[in-house]
PDB file of C-alpha atoms in Angstrom:
ATOM      1  CA  MET W  37      16.179 -11.185  -6.736  1.00 50.00           C
ATOM      2  CA  LYS W  38      13.649 -10.872  -3.906  1.00 62.00           C
ATOM      3  CA  ASN W  39       9.994 -11.219  -4.762  1.00 75.00           C
ATOM      4  CA  HIS W  40       8.457  -8.191  -3.041  1.00 85.00           C
ATOM      5  CA  THR W  41       4.924  -8.483  -1.733  1.00 90.00           C
ATOM      6  CA  PHE W  42       2.006  -6.454  -0.368  1.00 94.00           C
ATOM      7  CA  ASN W  43      -0.554  -7.300   2.275  1.00 94.00           C
ATOM      8  CA  ALA W  44      -3.947  -8.111   0.734  1.00 95.00           C
ATOM      9  CA  CYS W  45      -5.677  -5.450   2.875  1.00 95.00           C
ATOM     10  CA  TYR W  46      -3.680  -2.727   1.147  1.00 97.00           C
ATOM     11  CA  VAL W  47      -4.366  -4.138  -2.319  1.00 97.00           C
ATOM     12  CA  LYS W  48      -8.081  -4.360  -1.488  1.00 97.00           C
ATOM     13  CA  THR W  49      -8.084  -0.614  -0.783  1.00 97.00           C
ATOM     14  CA  ILE W  50      -6.566  -0.022  -4.238  1.00 98.00           C
ATOM     15  CA  VAL W  51      -9.257  -2.157  -5.904  1.00 98.00           C
ATOM     16  CA  ASP W  52     -12.055  -0.599  -3.829  1.00 98.00           C
ATOM     17  CA  THR W  53     -10.873   2.883  -4.807  1.00 98.00           C
ATOM     18  CA  ALA W  54     -10.817   1.986  -8.492  1.00 98.00           C
ATOM     19  CA  GLU W  55     -14.336   0.598  -8.240  1.00 98.00           C
ATOM     20  CA  SER W  56     -15.541   3.797  -6.532  1.00 98.00           C
ATOM     21  CA  LEU W  57     -14.259   5.697  -9.580  1.00 97.00           C
ATOM     22  CA  GLY W  58     -16.361   3.600 -11.943  1.00 98.00           C
ATOM     23  CA  VAL W  59     -13.827   0.909 -12.877  1.00 98.00           C
ATOM     24  CA  SER W  60     -15.241  -2.593 -13.311  1.00 98.00           C
ATOM     25  CA  ARG W  61     -13.983  -4.573 -10.336  1.00 97.00           C
ATOM     26  CA  THR W  62     -14.194  -7.879 -12.211  1.00 96.00           C
ATOM     27  CA  LYS W  63     -12.296  -6.546 -15.204  1.00 97.00           C
ATOM     28  CA  LEU W  64      -9.553  -5.031 -13.049  1.00 97.00           C
ATOM     29  CA  LEU W  65      -9.079  -8.230 -11.054  1.00 96.00           C
ATOM     30  CA  ASN W  66      -8.952 -10.311 -14.231  1.00 94.00           C
ATOM     31  CA  LEU W  67      -6.384  -8.034 -15.871  1.00 95.00           C
ATOM     32  CA  ALA W  68      -4.141  -8.294 -12.805  1.00 94.00           C
ATOM     33  CA  SER W  69      -4.658 -12.056 -12.370  1.00 91.00           C
ATOM     34  CA  LEU W  70      -6.181 -11.500  -8.939  1.00 93.00           C
ATOM     35  CA  SER W  71      -9.149 -13.147  -7.265  1.00 92.00           C
ATOM     36  CA  GLU W  72     -11.625 -11.690  -4.794  1.00 92.00           C
ATOM     37  CA  GLN W  73     -10.754 -14.491  -2.371  1.00 90.00           C
ATOM     38  CA  GLU W  74      -7.139 -13.343  -2.184  1.00 91.00           C
ATOM     39  CA  LEU W  75      -8.244  -9.851  -1.142  1.00 93.00           C
ATOM     40  CA  LEU W  76     -10.402 -11.222   1.658  1.00 88.00           C
ATOM     41  CA  LEU W  77      -7.606 -13.186   3.334  1.00 82.00           C
ATOM     42  CA  ALA W  78      -5.876 -10.806   5.757  1.00 75.00           C
ATOM     43  CA  LYS W  79      -2.631 -12.787   5.821  1.00 80.00           C
ATOM     44  CA  THR W  80      -2.346 -13.153   2.046  1.00 88.00           C
ATOM     45  CA  ARG W  81       0.710 -11.605   0.382  1.00 91.00           C
ATOM     46  CA  ILE W  82       0.287 -10.410  -3.196  1.00 92.00           C
ATOM     47  CA  ASP W  83       3.353 -10.135  -5.375  1.00 90.00           C
ATOM     48  CA  GLU W  84       4.662  -6.789  -6.607  1.00 89.00           C
ATOM     49  CA  HIS W  85       4.062  -7.638 -10.270  1.00 89.00           C
ATOM     50  CA  ARG W  86       0.325  -8.018  -9.815  1.00 92.00           C
ATOM     51  CA  VAL W  87       0.084  -4.933  -7.618  1.00 94.00           C
ATOM     52  CA  ARG W  88       1.821  -2.935 -10.347  1.00 92.00           C
ATOM     53  CA  LEU W  89      -0.723  -4.281 -12.839  1.00 94.00           C
ATOM     54  CA  VAL W  90      -3.616  -3.273 -10.589  1.00 96.00           C
ATOM     55  CA  LEU W  91      -2.263   0.256 -10.285  1.00 96.00           C
ATOM     56  CA  GLU W  92      -1.408   0.639 -13.955  1.00 95.00           C
ATOM     57  CA  TYR W  93      -4.748  -0.696 -15.203  1.00 97.00           C
ATOM     58  CA  ALA W  94      -6.650   1.343 -12.612  1.00 97.00           C
ATOM     59  CA  VAL W  95      -5.045   4.509 -13.971  1.00 97.00           C
ATOM     60  CA  ILE W  96      -5.914   3.508 -17.547  1.00 97.00           C
ATOM     61  CA  LEU W  97      -9.471   2.351 -16.896  1.00 98.00           C
ATOM     62  CA  SER W  98     -10.357   5.279 -14.633  1.00 97.00           C
ATOM     63  CA  GLY W  99      -8.695   7.809 -16.929  1.00 97.00           C
ATOM     64  CA  ASN W 100      -7.264   9.378 -13.776  1.00 97.00           C
ATOM     65  CA  PRO W 101      -3.486   9.990 -13.751  1.00 96.00           C
ATOM     66  CA  TYR W 102      -3.768  10.977 -10.073  1.00 97.00           C
ATOM     67  CA  PHE W 103      -5.284   7.643  -9.065  1.00 98.00           C
ATOM     68  CA  GLY W 104      -2.578   7.027  -6.455  1.00 97.00           C
ATOM     69  CA  ILE W 105      -3.652  10.142  -4.583  1.00 98.00           C
ATOM     70  CA  ASP W 106      -7.241   8.868  -4.495  1.00 98.00           C
ATOM     71  CA  VAL W 107      -5.991   5.585  -3.017  1.00 98.00           C
ATOM     72  CA  GLY W 108      -4.098   7.489  -0.330  1.00 98.00           C
ATOM     73  CA  ARG W 109      -7.145   9.556   0.558  1.00 97.00           C
ATOM     74  CA  ALA W 110      -9.200   6.369   0.980  1.00 97.00           C
ATOM     75  CA  VAL W 111      -6.983   4.660   3.579  1.00 97.00           C
ATOM     76  CA  GLN W 112      -8.432   3.513   6.892  1.00 95.00           C
ATOM     77  CA  PRO W 113      -6.839   1.616   9.800  1.00 94.00           C
ATOM     78  CA  GLY W 114      -7.770  -1.701   8.201  1.00 94.00           C
ATOM     79  CA  THR W 115      -5.890  -0.732   5.042  1.00 95.00           C
ATOM     80  CA  TYR W 116      -2.690  -1.383   6.975  1.00 95.00           C
ATOM     81  CA  SER W 117      -3.945  -4.613   8.586  1.00 93.00           C
ATOM     82  CA  ALA W 118      -3.048  -5.002  12.292  1.00 94.00           C
ATOM     83  CA  LEU W 119      -0.385  -2.318  11.925  1.00 95.00           C
ATOM     84  CA  GLY W 120      -3.062   0.306  11.271  1.00 96.00           C
ATOM     85  CA  TYR W 121      -4.739  -0.292  14.626  1.00 96.00           C
ATOM     86  CA  THR W 122      -1.357  -0.354  16.354  1.00 97.00           C
ATOM     87  CA  LEU W 123      -0.532   3.065  14.903  1.00 97.00           C
ATOM     88  CA  MET W 124      -3.990   4.439  15.676  1.00 96.00           C
ATOM     89  CA  SER W 125      -3.789   3.501  19.375  1.00 97.00           C
ATOM     90  CA  SER W 126      -0.251   4.849  19.927  1.00 97.00           C
ATOM     91  CA  LYS W 127       0.422   7.563  22.497  1.00 96.00           C
ATOM     92  CA  SER W 128       1.961  10.109  20.131  1.00 96.00           C
ATOM     93  CA  LEU W 129       2.644  10.715  16.467  1.00 96.00           C
ATOM     94  CA  GLU W 130       6.335  10.050  17.041  1.00 96.00           C
ATOM     95  CA  GLU W 131       5.620   6.647  18.565  1.00 97.00           C
ATOM     96  CA  ALA W 132       3.298   5.805  15.665  1.00 97.00           C
ATOM     97  CA  ILE W 133       5.888   6.762  13.048  1.00 96.00           C
ATOM     98  CA  GLU W 134       8.652   4.816  14.799  1.00 96.00           C
ATOM     99  CA  ILE W 135       6.421   1.738  14.905  1.00 96.00           C
ATOM    100  CA  ASN W 136       5.673   2.184  11.203  1.00 96.00           C
ATOM    101  CA  CYS W 137       9.403   2.348  10.517  1.00 94.00           C
ATOM    102  CA  GLN W 138       9.924  -0.898  12.411  1.00 93.00           C
ATOM    103  CA  TYR W 139       6.925  -2.888  11.193  1.00 94.00           C
ATOM    104  CA  GLY W 140       6.028  -1.271   7.867  1.00 93.00           C
ATOM    105  CA  GLN W 141       7.058  -4.441   6.035  1.00 91.00           C
ATOM    106  CA  LEU W 142       3.799  -5.955   7.193  1.00 92.00           C
ATOM    107  CA  VAL W 143       2.088  -3.748   4.596  1.00 94.00           C
ATOM    108  CA  SER W 144       4.814  -3.982   1.952  1.00 92.00           C
ATOM    109  CA  ASP W 145       8.471  -4.960   1.925  1.00 89.00           C
ATOM    110  CA  ILE W 146       9.312  -2.623  -0.957  1.00 89.00           C
ATOM    111  CA  GLY W 147      11.855  -0.079   0.230  1.00 86.00           C
ATOM    112  CA  HIS W 148      11.952   1.062   3.844  1.00 88.00           C
ATOM    113  CA  VAL W 149      10.619   3.851   6.048  1.00 93.00           C
ATOM    114  CA  GLU W 150      12.742   6.268   8.074  1.00 95.00           C
ATOM    115  CA  LEU W 151      12.047   9.110  10.511  1.00 96.00           C
ATOM    116  CA  THR W 152      14.592  11.945  10.519  1.00 96.00           C
ATOM    117  CA  LYS W 153      14.469  15.057  12.673  1.00 94.00           C
ATOM    118  CA  ASN W 154      16.455  18.135  13.495  1.00 90.00           C
ATOM    119  CA  LYS W 155      15.672  21.138  15.677  1.00 87.00           C
ATOM    120  CA  ASN W 156      12.712  22.375  13.644  1.00 94.00           C
ATOM    121  CA  THR W 157      11.792  19.816  10.992  1.00 97.00           C
ATOM    122  CA  ALA W 158      10.915  16.127  11.011  1.00 97.00           C
ATOM    123  CA  SER W 159      10.561  13.979   7.894  1.00 97.00           C
ATOM    124  CA  MET W 160       8.842  10.656   7.357  1.00 97.00           C
ATOM    125  CA  ILE W 161      10.738   9.185   4.425  1.00 96.00           C
ATOM    126  CA  TRP W 162      10.068   6.268   2.091  1.00 95.00           C
ATOM    127  CA  HIS W 163      13.253   5.026   0.458  1.00 90.00           C
ATOM    128  CA  PRO W 164      12.319   3.057  -2.688  1.00 87.00           C
ATOM    129  CA  GLY W 165      13.981  -0.285  -3.156  1.00 78.00           C
ATOM    130  CA  ASN W 166      15.126   0.344  -6.724  1.00 73.00           C
ATOM    131  CA  SER W 167      14.946   2.900  -9.510  1.00 61.00           C
ATOM    132  CA  ALA W 168      12.047   1.155 -11.240  1.00 66.00           C
ATOM    133  CA  THR W 169       9.945   1.379  -8.095  1.00 67.00           C
ATOM    134  CA  ALA W 170      10.949   5.010  -7.654  1.00 61.00           C
ATOM    135  CA  LEU W 171       9.466   5.781 -11.045  1.00 64.00           C
ATOM    136  CA  LEU W 172       6.145   4.081 -10.318  1.00 85.00           C
ATOM    137  CA  ARG W 173       4.120   7.210  -9.724  1.00 93.00           C
ATOM    138  CA  PRO W 174       0.777   5.739  -8.502  1.00 95.00           C
ATOM    139  CA  LEU W 175       2.524   3.709  -5.785  1.00 94.00           C
ATOM    140  CA  GLN W 176       4.430   6.707  -4.445  1.00 94.00           C
ATOM    141  CA  GLU W 177       1.309   8.836  -4.475  1.00 96.00           C
ATOM    142  CA  ALA W 178      -0.666   6.154  -2.645  1.00 97.00           C
ATOM    143  CA  ILE W 179       2.010   5.705   0.034  1.00 96.00           C
ATOM    144  CA  ILE W 180       2.693   9.382   0.729  1.00 97.00           C
ATOM    145  CA  THR W 181      -0.924  10.548   0.497  1.00 98.00           C
ATOM    146  CA  GLY W 182      -1.942   7.612   2.676  1.00 97.00           C
ATOM    147  CA  TRP W 183       0.519   8.654   5.363  1.00 97.00           C
ATOM    148  CA  TRP W 184      -0.828  12.198   5.237  1.00 97.00           C
ATOM    149  CA  THR W 185      -4.476  11.115   5.387  1.00 96.00           C
ATOM    150  CA  PHE W 186      -3.851   8.730   8.264  1.00 96.00           C
ATOM    151  CA  SER W 187      -1.695  11.209  10.202  1.00 94.00           C
ATOM    152  CA  GLN W 188      -4.328  13.930  10.006  1.00 93.00           C
ATOM    153  CA  TRP W 189      -6.958  11.515  11.283  1.00 93.00           C
ATOM    154  CA  ILE W 190      -4.994  10.190  14.281  1.00 93.00           C
ATOM    155  CA  ILE W 191      -3.789  13.659  15.305  1.00 91.00           C
ATOM    156  CA  GLY W 192      -7.348  14.941  15.238  1.00 83.00           C
ATOM    157  CA  ASN W 193      -6.658  18.425  13.960  1.00 73.00           C
ATOM    158  CA  LYS W 194      -5.541  20.208  10.831  1.00 76.00           C
ATOM    159  CA  ALA W 195      -1.803  19.649  10.752  1.00 86.00           C
ATOM    160  CA  LYS W 196       0.463  21.583   8.405  1.00 94.00           C
ATOM    161  CA  LEU W 197       3.245  20.219   6.226  1.00 97.00           C
ATOM    162  CA  THR W 198       6.412  22.147   5.394  1.00 97.00           C
ATOM    163  CA  SER W 199       7.167  20.163   2.203  1.00 98.00           C
ATOM    164  CA  VAL W 200       6.363  17.007   0.241  1.00 98.00           C
ATOM    165  CA  HIS W 201       8.809  15.002  -1.893  1.00 97.00           C
ATOM    166  CA  PHE W 202       8.293  12.510  -4.725  1.00 96.00           C
ATOM    167  CA  CYS W 203      10.757  10.497  -6.785  1.00 93.00           C
ATOM    168  CA  HIS W 204       8.793  10.657 -10.022  1.00 93.00           C
ATOM    169  CA  PRO W 205       9.110  13.529 -12.512  1.00 93.00           C
ATOM    170  CA  LYS W 206       6.938  16.607 -12.171  1.00 95.00           C
ATOM    171  CA  PRO W 207       3.541  16.171 -13.886  1.00 94.00           C
ATOM    172  CA  HIS W 208       2.206  18.853 -16.183  1.00 92.00           C
ATOM    173  CA  ASP W 209      -0.523  19.833 -13.709  1.00 95.00           C
ATOM    174  CA  VAL W 210       0.457  19.975 -10.022  1.00 96.00           C
ATOM    175  CA  SER W 211      -2.704  21.666  -8.747  1.00 96.00           C
ATOM    176  CA  VAL W 212      -4.004  18.365  -7.316  1.00 96.00           C
ATOM    177  CA  TYR W 213      -0.893  18.030  -5.148  1.00 97.00           C
ATOM    178  CA  GLU W 214      -1.180  21.626  -3.990  1.00 94.00           C
ATOM    179  CA  LYS W 215      -4.805  21.088  -3.001  1.00 95.00           C
ATOM    180  CA  VAL W 216      -4.157  17.843  -1.103  1.00 96.00           C
ATOM    181  CA  PHE W 217      -0.944  18.804   0.709  1.00 97.00           C
ATOM    182  CA  ASP W 218      -1.154  22.605   0.873  1.00 95.00           C
ATOM    183  CA  ALA W 219       2.659  22.764   0.946  1.00 97.00           C
ATOM    184  CA  PRO W 220       5.572  23.021  -1.494  1.00 97.00           C
ATOM    185  CA  VAL W 221       5.878  19.793  -3.502  1.00 97.00           C
ATOM    186  CA  TYR W 222       9.190  18.691  -5.013  1.00 97.00           C
ATOM    187  CA  PHE W 223       9.640  16.066  -7.740  1.00 96.00           C
ATOM    188  CA  SER W 224      12.512  13.945  -9.095  1.00 94.00           C
ATOM    189  CA  GLN W 225      13.855  13.527  -5.576  1.00 94.00           C
ATOM    190  CA  LYS W 226      15.965  10.640  -4.240  1.00 91.00           C
ATOM    191  CA  TYR W 227      13.167   9.610  -1.878  1.00 92.00           C
ATOM    192  CA  ALA W 228       9.502  10.266  -1.190  1.00 95.00           C
ATOM    193  CA  ALA W 229       8.670  12.073   2.050  1.00 97.00           C
ATOM    194  CA  LEU W 230       6.454  14.250   4.191  1.00 98.00           C
ATOM    195  CA  SER W 231       8.212  17.009   6.162  1.00 98.00           C
ATOM    196  CA  PHE W 232       6.609  18.899   9.050  1.00 97.00           C
ATOM    197  CA  ASP W 233       7.363  20.884  12.201  1.00 96.00           C
ATOM    198  CA  THR W 234       8.841  18.710  14.968  1.00 96.00           C
ATOM    199  CA  HIS W 235       6.240  19.862  17.511  1.00 94.00           C
ATOM    200  CA  TYR W 236       3.689  17.543  15.863  1.00 95.00           C
ATOM    201  CA  LEU W 237       5.741  14.539  16.978  1.00 95.00           C
ATOM    202  CA  GLN W 238       4.639  15.020  20.566  1.00 93.00           C
ATOM    203  CA  LYS W 239       0.961  15.377  19.701  1.00 90.00           C
ATOM    204  CA  SER W 240      -1.216  12.993  21.706  1.00 92.00           C
ATOM    205  CA  LEU W 241      -3.358  10.877  19.435  1.00 95.00           C
ATOM    206  CA  THR W 242      -7.136  11.052  19.660  1.00 92.00           C
ATOM    207  CA  GLN W 243      -7.550   7.261  19.519  1.00 94.00           C
ATOM    208  CA  ARG W 244      -4.727   6.389  21.945  1.00 95.00           C
ATOM    209  CA  ASP W 245      -5.554   3.327  24.004  1.00 96.00           C
ATOM    210  CA  GLU W 246      -2.816   1.546  25.950  1.00 96.00           C
ATOM    211  CA  ASP W 247      -4.602  -1.806  26.240  1.00 97.00           C
ATOM    212  CA  LEU W 248      -5.591  -1.898  22.576  1.00 96.00           C
ATOM    213  CA  HIS W 249      -2.116  -0.745  21.585  1.00 97.00           C
ATOM    214  CA  LEU W 250      -0.374  -3.562  23.474  1.00 96.00           C
ATOM    215  CA  LEU W 251      -2.772  -6.115  22.013  1.00 96.00           C
ATOM    216  CA  MET W 252      -2.411  -4.907  18.427  1.00 96.00           C
ATOM    217  CA  LEU W 253       1.356  -4.446  18.727  1.00 95.00           C
ATOM    218  CA  GLN W 254       1.650  -8.070  19.805  1.00 95.00           C
ATOM    219  CA  LYS W 255      -0.504  -9.127  16.857  1.00 93.00           C
ATOM    220  CA  THR W 256       1.567  -6.971  14.484  1.00 93.00           C
ATOM    221  CA  LYS W 257       4.801  -8.545  15.719  1.00 91.00           C
ATOM    222  CA  GLN W 258       3.365 -12.034  15.339  1.00 90.00           C
ATOM    223  CA  MET W 259       2.099 -11.328  11.827  1.00 88.00           C
ATOM    224  CA  LEU W 260       5.510  -9.981  10.841  1.00 84.00           C
ATOM    225  CA  ASN W 261       7.251 -13.037  12.281  1.00 83.00           C
ATOM    226  CA  ASP W 262       4.847 -15.287  10.384  1.00 81.00           C
ATOM    227  CA  LEU W 263       5.115 -13.234   7.210  1.00 75.00           C
ATOM    228  CA  PRO W 264       4.364 -15.657   4.360  1.00 58.00           C
ATOM    229  CA  GLN W 265       5.616 -15.483   0.825  1.00 48.00           C
ATOM    230  CA  SER W 266       3.216 -14.680  -1.980  1.00 44.00           C
ATOM    231  CA  LEU W 267       0.709 -17.414  -2.741  1.00 47.00           C
ATOM    232  CA  SER W 268       2.132 -20.542  -4.321  1.00 50.00           C
ATOM    233  CA  TYR W 269       0.974 -21.532  -7.781  1.00 52.00           C
ATOM    234  CA  LYS W 270      -1.123 -24.271  -6.195  1.00 56.00           C
ATOM    235  CA  ASP W 271      -2.848 -21.773  -3.893  1.00 53.00           C
ATOM    236  CA  ARG W 272      -3.423 -19.359  -6.769  1.00 54.00           C
ATOM    237  CA  ILE W 273      -4.849 -22.142  -8.937  1.00 59.00           C
ATOM    238  CA  ASP W 274      -7.194 -23.257  -6.141  1.00 57.00           C
ATOM    239  CA  LEU W 275      -8.391 -19.671  -5.630  1.00 52.00           C
ATOM    240  CA  TYR W 276      -8.842 -19.167  -9.371  1.00 54.00           C
ATOM    241  CA  ILE W 277     -10.923 -22.327  -9.713  1.00 56.00           C
ATOM    242  CA  SER W 278     -13.146 -21.442  -6.750  1.00 48.00           C
ATOM    243  CA  SER W 279     -13.673 -17.870  -7.983  1.00 48.00           C
ATOM    244  CA  SER W 280     -14.414 -19.031 -11.537  1.00 51.00           C
ATOM    245  CA  ILE W 281     -17.145 -21.504 -10.634  1.00 46.00           C
ATOM    246  CA  SER W 282     -19.798 -18.804 -10.381  1.00 45.00           C
ATOM    247  CA  GLN W 283     -18.689 -17.268 -13.682  1.00 49.00           C
ATOM    248  CA  GLY W 284     -19.333 -20.344 -15.793  1.00 55.00           C
ATOM    249  CA  PRO W 285     -16.999 -22.622 -17.768  1.00 60.00           C
ATOM    250  CA  THR W 286     -13.471 -21.540 -18.563  1.00 65.00           C
ATOM    251  CA  THR W 287     -10.762 -22.981 -20.806  1.00 71.00           C
ATOM    252  CA  LEU W 288      -7.295 -24.158 -19.848  1.00 70.00           C
ATOM    253  CA  GLU W 289      -5.843 -21.434 -22.066  1.00 71.00           C
ATOM    254  CA  ASP W 290      -7.844 -18.692 -20.294  1.00 68.00           C
ATOM    255  CA  ALA W 291      -6.854 -20.026 -16.876  1.00 67.00           C
ATOM    256  CA  ALA W 292      -3.154 -20.136 -17.789  1.00 63.00           C
ATOM    257  CA  ASP W 293      -3.331 -16.598 -19.141  1.00 61.00           C
ATOM    258  CA  LYS W 294      -5.031 -15.264 -15.994  1.00 56.00           C
ATOM    259  CA  LEU W 295      -2.522 -17.031 -13.757  1.00 56.00           C
ATOM    260  CA  SER W 296       0.461 -15.883 -15.850  1.00 53.00           C
ATOM    261  CA  ILE W 297       1.841 -19.410 -16.242  1.00 57.00           C
ATOM    262  CA  SER W 298       2.266 -21.728 -19.196  1.00 60.00           C
ATOM    263  CA  ILE W 299      -0.392 -24.259 -20.148  1.00 67.00           C
ATOM    264  CA  ARG W 300       2.165 -27.014 -19.574  1.00 63.00           C
ATOM    265  CA  SER W 301       2.837 -25.810 -16.018  1.00 59.00           C
ATOM    266  CA  LEU W 302      -0.871 -25.553 -15.322  1.00 63.00           C
ATOM    267  CA  ARG W 303      -1.432 -29.108 -16.543  1.00 68.00           C
ATOM    268  CA  HIS W 304       1.387 -30.237 -14.270  1.00 61.00           C
ATOM    269  CA  TYR W 305      -0.102 -28.597 -11.173  1.00 59.00           C
ATOM    270  CA  LEU W 306      -3.603 -29.877 -11.928  1.00 65.00           C
ATOM    271  CA  LYS W 307      -2.306 -33.462 -12.050  1.00 62.00           C
ATOM    272  CA  LYS W 308      -0.883 -33.175  -8.518  1.00 59.00           C
TER     273      LYS W 308
END
């Protein structure tokens, strides 16, 4: 089974958002077996398991069941690495969405993105890779709200949605969704999506820049071609050791627990 990964820039936005809500950054990173160094390396890929842990613990520690929406509202171009600047400098919203469909794996290779359109309505759809992912509410909220936040910013005016779709079951209180999206919101759907009038597709973007776009598109393509796997155990061990130096002595048992590997495996890698 494929080991899905996320770009470190996106995971950093999740951690930054949790910290802004009062969550201890150090505690959250420790619980998810992450290091600050990993988040600072733009080309680092972080495995799905640890991203799930970050999201789940962020919800628990913040006491905010709508944490994913807060993540989505905090996105900036850098959240999406080079892809974000490629989208920002596109000519139109349609071009930006089509590029996201083609190169969205740079941010995460979970599921895939699709643009559908008919005479009056266009939809930007995220198809989850499996049922377990579909039920991960914070991730869906972060993805869909992030698209909406970013789209509003690059269009430069107050756009209007016709509907919003989520795969997860309907929460008890939907007022947060109504406030953020100002459109009908549907739950327990087969995919997650934003739907809007097709005329927005031809909207010229406020940050369009042909030279910057060509440069960042080339960088996005190169990064996708060079897409690495998640960090090897050796890399993770090296990062853990370097990040732990400033925190004082640690035991082999603690290190193995944080790295989610057995003590025997850790001993083996340390001998290499």
